[in-house]
């Protein structure tokens, strides 16, 4: 497992795994969306609006899962100084922001007919919004610091500091009894959601996780390639000195 | 020089803040301006002002604490004294703590002292004065410590001010929530003062214990 921490081996592994992952993602989405739209019943109170849940809930899971991935990579960056961890961390930030954005938008679309408002300053909504802002701050930090390894270490420290928000999001619906409903899938005593609605939700959760994994691997590989390009461009700018020290030596000898 | 290095550092920070000018007074003036422009924005309705007064004071304190912070480590980075601090025997975490303490004495403490006066302008109830001052007294050190994390992360950037605010403000939200609810509860009958106030104290103690390590790690990584 550890030998794949080498960026070149990692890229090779990604090239092999990626078609399978993409196929599995498409399959999971096909089954999940079919279940969400055709086999699962409409809610007796919410009508067809309940189907927004099949996008909203997996996006919310992924928005936190993505931060957890980023935290693990941040530890990799700070403890082992590993370039692959840097790349994984950088690749996860825009994905996390995307999933959080989907979660917020679908929640808002659902809230308008159900709660009668696009937005309330409810504990969970607010803490997810804070998560979104933290993602945007991390992306801003990545873009501002030019040198990749230094940017990675700065982002890693900020990620670890911002991780306090994750438990706040998870438990916000239990701590503050506000508008957003409490957890109904992963809870003590089993899910409170009907089985006909539960299985499409879980399949969609799997599909979103596979989508994230696929995109994250692709994006990490791109980041590795981008770093190589940057290094090559810098070597080219130095007149190839760093690239071919032996060559320079012979030229110097020749000029003597 | 019989004083310990940390005491010497504390005195140096205070002296630099006083001599370079601005320092604490600039923060208070900024605080005053923020408090002044709010009634222009929302209208001079005294009932409304006295209701949202604690929130205005807290937001003003948050912004004026952040504004002074971008130079906390940058000046030391530019003239090389940060390298000396990194190299010396005294743990960097303690140095960071002393620097934050000095910065708070110069910028945060004047805000706490000025807050009751500005509360008067916002038509706060008399019993809300001490609540706002107490919540700011407990909360502003944590704001300084959190801000120091952002300042350390952006220490090598030429223009880190706005980025520091973007990085730090989301983290300061819990402080704002409990600070404002402690300040506002002095005049309300439904919520007791001590509950949010004690949580605010806990957050500040947590920041006091954890933030110096984050700041020191950031400084070590950023100045390599």
Short mmCIF file of C-alpha atoms in Angstrom, two decimals, chain A residues 15-156:
data_model
loop_
_atom_site.label_atom_id
_atom_site.label_comp_id
_atom_site.label_asym_id
_atom_site.label_seq_id
_atom_site.Cartn_x
_atom_site.Cartn_y
_atom_site.Cartn_z
CA UNK A 15 -4.63 5.22 -14.82
CA UNK A 16 -5.46 1.54 -14.22
CA UNK A 17 -8.21 2.07 -11.66
CA UNK A 18 -9.92 5.12 -13.12
CA UNK A 19 -12.01 3.47 -15.90
CA UNK A 20 -13.41 0.95 -13.39
CA UNK A 21 -14.19 3.67 -10.87
CA UNK A 22 -15.88 5.84 -13.48
CA UNK A 23 -17.95 2.87 -14.65
CA UNK A 24 -18.95 2.00 -11.08
CA UNK A 25 -19.91 5.64 -10.47
CA UNK A 26 -22.14 5.70 -13.57
CA UNK A 27 -23.76 2.40 -12.59
CA UNK A 28 -24.40 3.52 -9.00
CA UNK A 29 -25.89 6.80 -10.24
CA UNK A 30 -28.11 4.94 -12.71
CA UNK A 31 -29.47 2.59 -10.03
CA UNK A 32 -29.73 5.34 -7.40
CA UNK A 33 -31.49 7.87 -9.64
CA UNK A 34 -33.83 5.18 -10.98
CA UNK A 35 -34.69 4.27 -7.39
CA UNK A 36 -35.05 7.91 -6.40
CA UNK A 37 -37.34 8.86 -9.25
CA UNK A 38 -39.36 5.72 -10.04
CA UNK A 39 -39.47 3.09 -7.31
CA UNK A 40 -39.46 5.18 -4.14
CA UNK A 41 -42.87 6.58 -3.16
CA UNK A 42 -43.68 10.25 -2.82
CA UNK A 43 -43.90 11.38 0.78
CA UNK A 44 -47.41 11.61 2.20
CA UNK A 45 -46.75 15.15 3.40
CA UNK A 46 -44.02 16.49 1.13
CA UNK A 47 -45.15 14.97 -2.16
CA UNK A 48 -42.49 14.71 -4.84
CA UNK A 49 -40.38 17.39 -3.17
CA UNK A 50 -38.95 14.65 -0.97
CA UNK A 51 -36.89 13.45 -3.95
CA UNK A 52 -34.55 16.43 -3.47
CA UNK A 53 -33.33 14.50 -0.41
CA UNK A 54 -31.60 11.91 -2.66
CA UNK A 55 -29.22 14.66 -3.82
CA UNK A 56 -29.17 16.82 -0.72
CA UNK A 57 -28.29 14.23 1.92
CA UNK A 58 -25.44 12.52 0.00
CA UNK A 59 -24.00 15.96 -0.86
CA UNK A 60 -24.09 16.86 2.84
CA UNK A 61 -22.35 13.57 3.76
CA UNK A 62 -19.72 14.19 1.13
CA UNK A 63 -19.15 17.80 2.18
CA UNK A 64 -17.98 16.45 5.54
CA UNK A 65 -16.29 13.32 4.17
CA UNK A 66 -14.26 15.56 1.88
CA UNK A 67 -13.11 17.65 4.82
CA UNK A 68 -12.13 14.48 6.65
CA UNK A 69 -10.10 13.39 3.60
CA UNK A 70 -8.46 16.80 3.56
CA UNK A 71 -7.65 16.52 7.28
CA UNK A 72 -6.00 13.13 6.76
CA UNK A 73 -3.98 14.56 3.86
CA UNK A 74 -3.07 17.58 5.99
CA UNK A 75 -1.58 15.22 8.58
CA UNK A 76 0.34 13.55 5.75
CA UNK A 77 1.67 16.93 4.69
CA UNK A 78 2.71 18.09 8.15
CA UNK A 79 4.00 14.82 9.58
CA UNK A 80 5.59 13.10 6.57
CA UNK A 81 6.02 16.11 4.26
CA UNK A 82 4.72 13.95 1.46
CA UNK A 83 4.15 15.60 -1.95
CA UNK A 84 1.29 13.20 -2.69
CA UNK A 85 -0.48 14.37 0.48
CA UNK A 86 -0.01 17.97 -0.66
CA UNK A 87 -1.61 17.17 -4.01
CA UNK A 88 -4.48 15.21 -2.42
CA UNK A 89 -5.16 18.06 -0.04
CA UNK A 90 -5.22 20.66 -2.80
CA UNK A 91 -7.45 18.52 -5.00
CA UNK A 92 -10.00 17.99 -2.23
CA UNK A 93 -10.69 21.65 -1.43
CA UNK A 94 -12.61 22.67 -4.60
CA UNK A 95 -14.47 19.33 -4.58
CA UNK A 96 -15.53 19.89 -1.00
CA UNK A 97 -16.64 23.42 -1.80
CA UNK A 98 -18.66 22.02 -4.72
CA UNK A 99 -20.43 19.36 -2.63
CA UNK A 100 -21.13 21.89 0.12
CA UNK A 101 -22.57 24.28 -2.47
CA UNK A 102 -24.83 21.54 -3.90
CA UNK A 103 -25.94 20.72 -0.35
CA UNK A 104 -26.78 24.37 0.41
CA UNK A 105 -28.58 24.97 -2.91
CA UNK A 106 -30.69 21.80 -2.83
CA UNK A 107 -31.51 22.44 0.83
CA UNK A 108 -32.63 25.93 -0.09
CA UNK A 109 -34.78 24.64 -2.98
CA UNK A 110 -36.39 22.16 -0.61
CA UNK A 111 -36.81 24.75 2.14
CA UNK A 112 -38.84 27.16 0.02
CA UNK A 113 -41.93 24.91 -0.44
CA UNK A 114 -41.52 23.08 2.91
CA UNK A 115 -40.48 25.77 5.38
CA UNK A 116 -41.75 28.70 3.30
CA UNK A 117 -38.35 30.34 3.14
CA UNK A 118 -35.15 29.98 1.12
CA UNK A 119 -32.91 30.38 4.11
CA UNK A 120 -33.12 30.37 7.89
CA UNK A 121 -30.29 31.00 10.33
CA UNK A 122 -30.71 27.55 11.77
CA UNK A 123 -27.76 25.96 13.58
CA UNK A 124 -27.09 23.29 10.96
CA UNK A 125 -27.57 25.58 7.97
CA UNK A 126 -25.27 28.14 9.51
CA UNK A 127 -22.57 25.64 10.40
CA UNK A 128 -22.64 24.19 6.86
CA UNK A 129 -22.37 27.73 5.50
CA UNK A 130 -19.33 28.22 7.75
CA UNK A 131 -17.87 25.01 6.29
CA UNK A 132 -18.41 26.45 2.80
CA UNK A 133 -16.63 29.68 3.81
CA UNK A 134 -13.74 27.66 5.27
CA UNK A 135 -13.40 25.80 1.95
CA UNK A 136 -13.35 29.12 0.09
CA UNK A 137 -10.73 30.47 2.50
CA UNK A 138 -8.57 27.39 1.90
CA UNK A 139 -8.88 27.79 -1.87
CA UNK A 140 -7.91 31.47 -1.49
CA UNK A 141 -4.88 30.43 0.58
CA UNK A 142 -3.83 27.88 -2.07
CA UNK A 143 -4.08 30.51 -4.77
CA UNK A 144 -2.25 33.21 -2.84
CA UNK A 145 0.90 31.35 -1.79
CA UNK A 146 2.89 30.67 -4.90
CA UNK A 147 5.28 27.94 -3.83
CA UNK A 148 3.28 24.67 -3.71
CA UNK A 149 4.93 22.97 -0.73
CA UNK A 150 4.69 26.10 1.41
CA UNK A 151 1.05 26.60 0.39
CA UNK A 152 0.40 22.97 1.30
CA UNK A 153 1.78 23.43 4.81
CA UNK A 154 -0.19 26.64 5.35
CA UNK A 155 -3.40 24.99 4.13
CA UNK A 156 -2.71 21.94 6.29
#
